[in-house]
Amino acid sequence: MGLIETNGIIIKEMPYRDQDKILTVFTEKEGKVQCIARGVRRPKSPLLASTQVFAYSELVYYPGKTFGNIQQAHLIESFYALRNDLNKMALGSYLLDLISNSFEVYQESPEILKLLLHCLFYLSENKAKNDLVIVAAFQMKLVSFLGYRPGLTACMGCRKETDLSYFDIEGSGLICGNCREADHYTYRIEPELTGFLKDLLAYPVKQLKNMEIADELVIKAMDILEHYISHCIGKASKAYSFYKDMKNLTL
Ligand SMILES: [Zn+2]
């Protein structure tokens, strides 16, 4: 197989040998791939900027059995502003972590890549009224793309459309008080929160970024969605725990 030329965002990096790195890249043409980038930890490497986490780059690599081999990388967007703000960096890292955890190697989605780039752009360029809404929107759209769109209009147990006061993680959506199962993990949910979750499903991020909404409500939605996603994909996000720990320390 010949050289692959594609755009991709670096979602993870690991030092390898003395001067190399193993990168996890979410690419347009091949989805999630792992590549070795040789010599890029040398301070004067011309590929330094284009192979670091968050860099969206034009890549040329030889595909390999386990690892591709990067030949060229040209930086398109560094999302530099994310690196100067601990809060934004933690939120952006969570989005990358979600991709890393929920995509298989070679699983692709140009739509989710585009969504990720838009969300990182809104975060880094301060385009959102509330950064947390961007994150919650990404969670909701990602989990729906993965095939686990939560049911929010009728009880997942009896299909009743009133008194939907709980979000049932194992039940994949809202349930009424009668259908609550003792061995399921459920969150008590207020109408305002239900309305917000529905908005996250209904509107594009471009519109949601203009939403003015209290942090407290968005954080409740984020907590539920992170729990729900980790249940669906069988893996909790370390970046999310890091973000929560950091927030608790600074409150
Ligand atoms: Zn019910």
Tab-separated table of C-alpha atoms and ligand atoms in Angstrom:
chain	number	residue	atom	x	y	z
A	1	MET	CA	0.000	0.000	0.000
A	2	GLY	CA	1.313	3.417	-0.914
A	3	LEU	CA	1.530	6.643	1.001
A	4	ILE	CA	-1.563	7.945	2.731
A	5	GLU	CA	-2.225	11.668	2.541
A	6	THR	CA	-4.909	12.934	4.861
A	7	ASN	CA	-5.755	15.652	7.365
A	8	GLY	CA	-5.979	14.634	10.987
A	9	ILE	CA	-5.938	15.870	14.561
A	10	ILE	CA	-3.445	14.496	17.083
A	11	ILE	CA	-5.519	13.166	19.976
A	12	LYS	CA	-2.781	11.446	21.990
A	13	GLU	CA	1.013	11.327	22.112
A	14	MET	CA	3.411	9.019	23.853
A	15	PRO	CA	7.202	9.352	23.988
A	16	TYR	CA	8.924	6.490	22.211
A	17	ARG	CA	12.645	5.649	22.230
A	18	ASP	CA	14.909	8.700	22.569
A	19	GLN	CA	13.467	11.157	20.125
A	20	ASP	CA	10.331	9.599	18.660
A	21	LYS	CA	6.664	9.716	19.491
A	22	ILE	CA	3.766	7.373	19.011
A	23	LEU	CA	0.773	9.410	17.979
A	24	THR	CA	-2.905	8.571	17.962
A	25	VAL	CA	-4.466	10.568	15.161
A	26	PHE	CA	-8.100	11.002	14.197
A	27	THR	CA	-7.899	11.356	10.434
A	28	GLU	CA	-10.347	12.220	7.710
A	29	LYS	CA	-9.599	9.258	5.415
A	30	GLU	CA	-8.687	6.432	7.776
A	31	GLY	CA	-10.381	7.339	11.048
A	32	LYS	CA	-8.419	6.660	14.221
A	33	VAL	CA	-4.858	5.516	13.460
A	34	GLN	CA	-1.584	5.160	15.323
A	35	CYS	CA	1.609	6.458	13.796
A	36	ILE	CA	5.247	6.714	14.734
A	37	ALA	CA	6.754	10.158	14.235
A	38	ARG	CA	10.531	9.843	14.180
A	39	GLY	CA	12.856	12.445	15.620
A	40	VAL	CA	10.039	14.818	16.544
A	41	ARG	CA	11.204	15.236	20.143
A	42	ARG	CA	14.391	16.916	18.968
A	43	PRO	CA	14.008	20.616	19.818
A	44	LYS	CA	14.692	21.623	16.235
A	45	SER	CA	12.490	19.050	14.551
A	46	PRO	CA	10.508	20.696	11.751
A	47	LEU	CA	7.574	18.449	12.747
A	48	LEU	CA	7.492	19.604	16.383
A	49	ALA	CA	4.395	21.825	16.128
A	50	SER	CA	2.459	19.666	13.683
A	51	THR	CA	2.746	16.473	15.776
A	52	GLN	CA	1.686	17.681	19.224
A	53	VAL	CA	-1.673	17.066	20.860
A	54	PHE	CA	-4.479	19.298	19.495
A	55	ALA	CA	-2.562	19.981	16.259
A	56	TYR	CA	-4.724	19.588	13.174
A	57	SER	CA	-2.288	18.761	10.404
A	58	GLU	CA	-1.924	17.650	6.836
A	59	LEU	CA	-0.207	14.291	7.195
A	60	VAL	CA	1.651	11.978	4.874
A	61	TYR	CA	2.461	8.496	6.215
A	62	TYR	CA	3.242	4.954	5.205
A	63	PRO	CA	0.581	2.649	6.649
A	64	GLY	CA	1.926	-0.220	8.750
A	65	LYS	CA	0.538	-3.296	10.481
A	66	THR	CA	0.347	-1.609	13.865
A	67	PHE	CA	1.820	1.834	13.339
A	68	GLY	CA	1.908	4.125	10.369
A	69	ASN	CA	5.154	5.943	9.733
A	70	ILE	CA	4.900	9.717	9.433
A	71	GLN	CA	6.871	11.157	6.515
A	72	GLN	CA	5.542	14.696	6.466
A	73	ALA	CA	3.291	16.834	8.631
A	74	HIS	CA	2.165	20.333	7.915
A	75	LEU	CA	0.313	22.290	10.588
A	76	ILE	CA	-3.118	23.628	9.616
A	77	GLU	CA	-4.396	24.723	13.054
A	78	SER	CA	-2.723	24.451	16.464
A	79	PHE	CA	-5.653	25.583	18.683
A	80	TYR	CA	-2.909	27.424	20.485
A	81	ALA	CA	-5.277	29.374	22.771
A	82	LEU	CA	-6.404	26.132	24.412
A	83	ARG	CA	-2.915	25.637	25.812
A	84	ASN	CA	-2.958	28.986	27.615
A	85	ASP	CA	-6.095	28.363	29.616
A	86	LEU	CA	-6.127	25.416	31.990
A	87	ASN	CA	-9.903	25.229	32.015
A	88	LYS	CA	-10.268	25.214	28.248
A	89	MET	CA	-7.382	22.790	27.903
A	90	ALA	CA	-9.022	20.365	30.333
A	91	LEU	CA	-12.316	20.577	28.418
A	92	GLY	CA	-10.589	20.174	25.046
A	93	SER	CA	-8.587	17.210	26.363
A	94	TYR	CA	-11.843	15.588	27.420
A	95	LEU	CA	-13.193	15.837	23.861
A	96	LEU	CA	-10.011	14.196	22.530
A	97	ASP	CA	-10.247	11.508	25.214
A	98	LEU	CA	-13.832	10.726	24.190
A	99	ILE	CA	-12.692	10.109	20.602
A	100	SER	CA	-9.726	8.065	21.755
A	101	ASN	CA	-11.952	5.877	23.962
A	102	SER	CA	-14.973	5.460	21.725
A	103	PHE	CA	-13.436	4.879	18.290
A	104	GLU	CA	-11.804	1.638	17.190
A	105	VAL	CA	-8.635	1.759	15.126
A	106	TYR	CA	-9.585	2.534	11.470
A	107	GLN	CA	-13.119	3.474	12.521
A	108	GLU	CA	-13.820	6.711	10.719
A	109	SER	CA	-16.326	9.517	10.805
A	110	PRO	CA	-15.616	12.682	8.848
A	111	GLU	CA	-18.761	14.163	10.486
A	112	ILE	CA	-17.475	13.624	14.029
A	113	LEU	CA	-14.035	14.931	13.017
A	114	LYS	CA	-15.710	18.065	11.685
A	115	LEU	CA	-17.778	18.391	14.864
A	116	LEU	CA	-14.634	18.011	16.997
A	117	LEU	CA	-12.814	20.706	15.009
A	118	HIS	CA	-15.761	23.092	15.324
A	119	CYS	CA	-16.027	22.498	19.076
A	120	LEU	CA	-12.280	23.039	19.629
A	121	PHE	CA	-12.450	26.186	17.507
A	122	TYR	CA	-15.370	27.586	19.555
A	123	LEU	CA	-13.510	26.791	22.792
A	124	SER	CA	-10.174	28.218	21.731
A	125	GLU	CA	-11.584	31.357	20.083
A	126	ASN	CA	-14.050	32.143	22.876
A	127	LYS	CA	-17.029	31.840	20.566
A	128	ALA	CA	-19.441	30.290	23.063
A	129	LYS	CA	-21.542	32.046	25.714
A	130	ASN	CA	-20.753	29.067	27.935
A	131	ASP	CA	-17.882	26.677	27.088
A	132	LEU	CA	-19.558	23.868	29.012
A	133	VAL	CA	-22.494	23.866	26.586
A	134	ILE	CA	-20.039	23.040	23.781
A	135	VAL	CA	-18.783	20.048	25.745
A	136	ALA	CA	-22.286	18.797	26.622
A	137	ALA	CA	-23.342	19.176	22.967
A	138	PHE	CA	-20.319	17.154	21.840
A	139	GLN	CA	-21.106	14.407	24.366
A	140	MET	CA	-24.725	14.178	23.208
A	141	LYS	CA	-23.912	14.198	19.501
A	142	LEU	CA	-21.100	11.677	19.891
A	143	VAL	CA	-23.153	9.190	21.916
A	144	SER	CA	-25.982	9.499	19.379
A	145	PHE	CA	-23.555	8.905	16.503
A	146	LEU	CA	-22.273	5.785	18.274
A	147	GLY	CA	-25.830	4.421	18.208
A	148	TYR	CA	-26.874	5.155	21.784
A	149	ARG	CA	-29.117	8.175	21.328
A	150	PRO	CA	-30.953	8.449	24.676
A	151	GLY	CA	-34.749	8.364	24.751
A	152	LEU	CA	-36.038	11.686	26.093
A	153	THR	CA	-39.688	11.901	25.070
A	154	ALA	CA	-41.370	8.834	26.601
A	155	CYS	CA	-40.629	6.513	29.523
A	156	MET	CA	-38.144	3.829	28.414
A	157	GLY	CA	-40.161	1.363	30.525
A	158	CYS	CA	-43.879	1.992	29.879
A	159	ARG	CA	-43.794	4.654	27.078
A	160	LYS	CA	-45.825	7.062	29.228
A	161	GLU	CA	-45.034	10.665	28.337
A	162	THR	CA	-45.605	12.329	31.708
A	163	ASP	CA	-43.820	12.229	35.068
A	164	LEU	CA	-40.432	11.497	33.484
A	165	SER	CA	-38.417	12.294	36.579
A	166	TYR	CA	-35.372	10.044	36.199
A	167	PHE	CA	-32.577	9.386	33.747
A	168	ASP	CA	-31.834	5.665	33.758
A	169	ILE	CA	-28.240	4.906	32.666
A	170	GLU	CA	-28.828	1.211	31.880
A	171	GLY	CA	-32.272	2.010	30.456
A	172	SER	CA	-30.797	4.515	27.948
A	173	GLY	CA	-33.061	7.432	28.731
A	174	LEU	CA	-35.859	8.878	30.810
A	175	ILE	CA	-38.153	6.782	32.948
A	176	CYS	CA	-41.134	7.477	35.178
A	177	GLY	CA	-41.272	6.864	38.926
A	178	ASN	CA	-43.146	3.564	38.462
A	179	CYS	CA	-40.543	2.070	36.155
A	180	ARG	CA	-37.560	2.843	38.348
A	181	GLU	CA	-35.493	-0.312	38.824
A	182	ALA	CA	-33.652	-0.816	42.096
A	183	ASP	CA	-30.562	-2.250	40.409
A	184	HIS	CA	-30.295	0.511	37.774
A	185	TYR	CA	-28.303	3.688	38.227
A	186	THR	CA	-30.727	6.585	37.980
A	187	TYR	CA	-30.440	10.356	38.245
A	188	ARG	CA	-33.309	12.484	39.492
A	189	ILE	CA	-33.945	14.979	36.704
A	190	GLU	CA	-35.853	18.290	36.683
A	191	PRO	CA	-37.914	19.524	33.683
A	192	GLU	CA	-35.365	22.276	33.040
A	193	LEU	CA	-32.594	19.699	32.695
A	194	THR	CA	-34.757	17.488	30.454
A	195	GLY	CA	-35.390	20.526	28.253
A	196	PHE	CA	-31.657	21.205	28.013
A	197	LEU	CA	-30.871	17.580	27.061
A	198	LYS	CA	-33.529	17.778	24.334
A	199	ASP	CA	-31.982	21.014	23.040
A	200	LEU	CA	-28.598	19.282	22.842
A	201	LEU	CA	-30.161	16.664	20.557
A	202	ALA	CA	-32.239	19.050	18.508
A	203	TYR	CA	-29.922	21.925	17.630
A	204	PRO	CA	-26.540	22.135	15.909
A	205	VAL	CA	-23.552	23.252	17.986
A	206	LYS	CA	-23.416	26.419	15.882
A	207	GLN	CA	-26.716	27.431	17.502
A	208	LEU	CA	-26.133	25.926	20.948
A	209	LYS	CA	-22.983	28.018	21.390
A	210	ASN	CA	-25.216	31.104	21.755
A	211	MET	CA	-27.147	29.588	24.652
A	212	GLU	CA	-26.845	31.388	27.971
A	213	ILE	CA	-27.363	28.862	30.701
A	214	ALA	CA	-26.186	28.379	34.291
A	215	ASP	CA	-23.036	26.278	34.813
A	216	GLU	CA	-24.776	24.220	37.472
A	217	LEU	CA	-27.385	22.870	35.051
A	218	VAL	CA	-24.842	22.155	32.303
A	219	ILE	CA	-22.569	20.328	34.752
A	220	LYS	CA	-25.480	18.093	35.788
A	221	ALA	CA	-26.061	17.272	32.126
A	222	MET	CA	-22.338	16.654	31.570
A	223	ASP	CA	-22.120	14.311	34.575
A	224	ILE	CA	-25.100	12.276	33.382
A	225	LEU	CA	-23.796	12.140	29.808
A	226	GLU	CA	-20.276	11.133	30.883
A	227	HIS	CA	-21.731	8.359	33.040
A	228	TYR	CA	-24.017	7.285	30.191
A	229	ILE	CA	-21.203	7.328	27.583
A	230	SER	CA	-18.839	5.373	29.838
A	231	HIS	CA	-21.607	2.813	30.374
A	232	CYS	CA	-22.215	2.540	26.599
A	233	ILE	CA	-18.567	2.232	25.541
A	234	GLY	CA	-17.372	0.426	28.666
A	235	LYS	CA	-14.723	2.968	29.553
A	236	ALA	CA	-14.744	6.052	31.786
A	237	SER	CA	-12.762	9.123	30.773
A	238	LYS	CA	-9.686	9.968	32.831
A	239	ALA	CA	-9.710	13.451	31.334
A	240	TYR	CA	-13.200	13.987	32.741
A	241	SER	CA	-12.108	12.966	36.251
A	242	PHE	CA	-9.152	15.304	35.882
A	243	TYR	CA	-11.459	18.161	34.911
A	244	LYS	CA	-13.789	17.483	37.850
A	245	ASP	CA	-10.889	17.254	40.338
A	246	MET	CA	-9.469	20.495	39.027
A	247	LYS	CA	-12.822	22.289	39.371
A	248	ASN	CA	-13.263	21.017	42.926
A	249	LEU	CA	-9.845	22.329	43.855
A	250	THR	CA	-10.520	25.804	42.503
A	251	LEU	CA	-14.070	26.251	43.847
B	1	ZN	ZN	-42.687	4.173	33.036
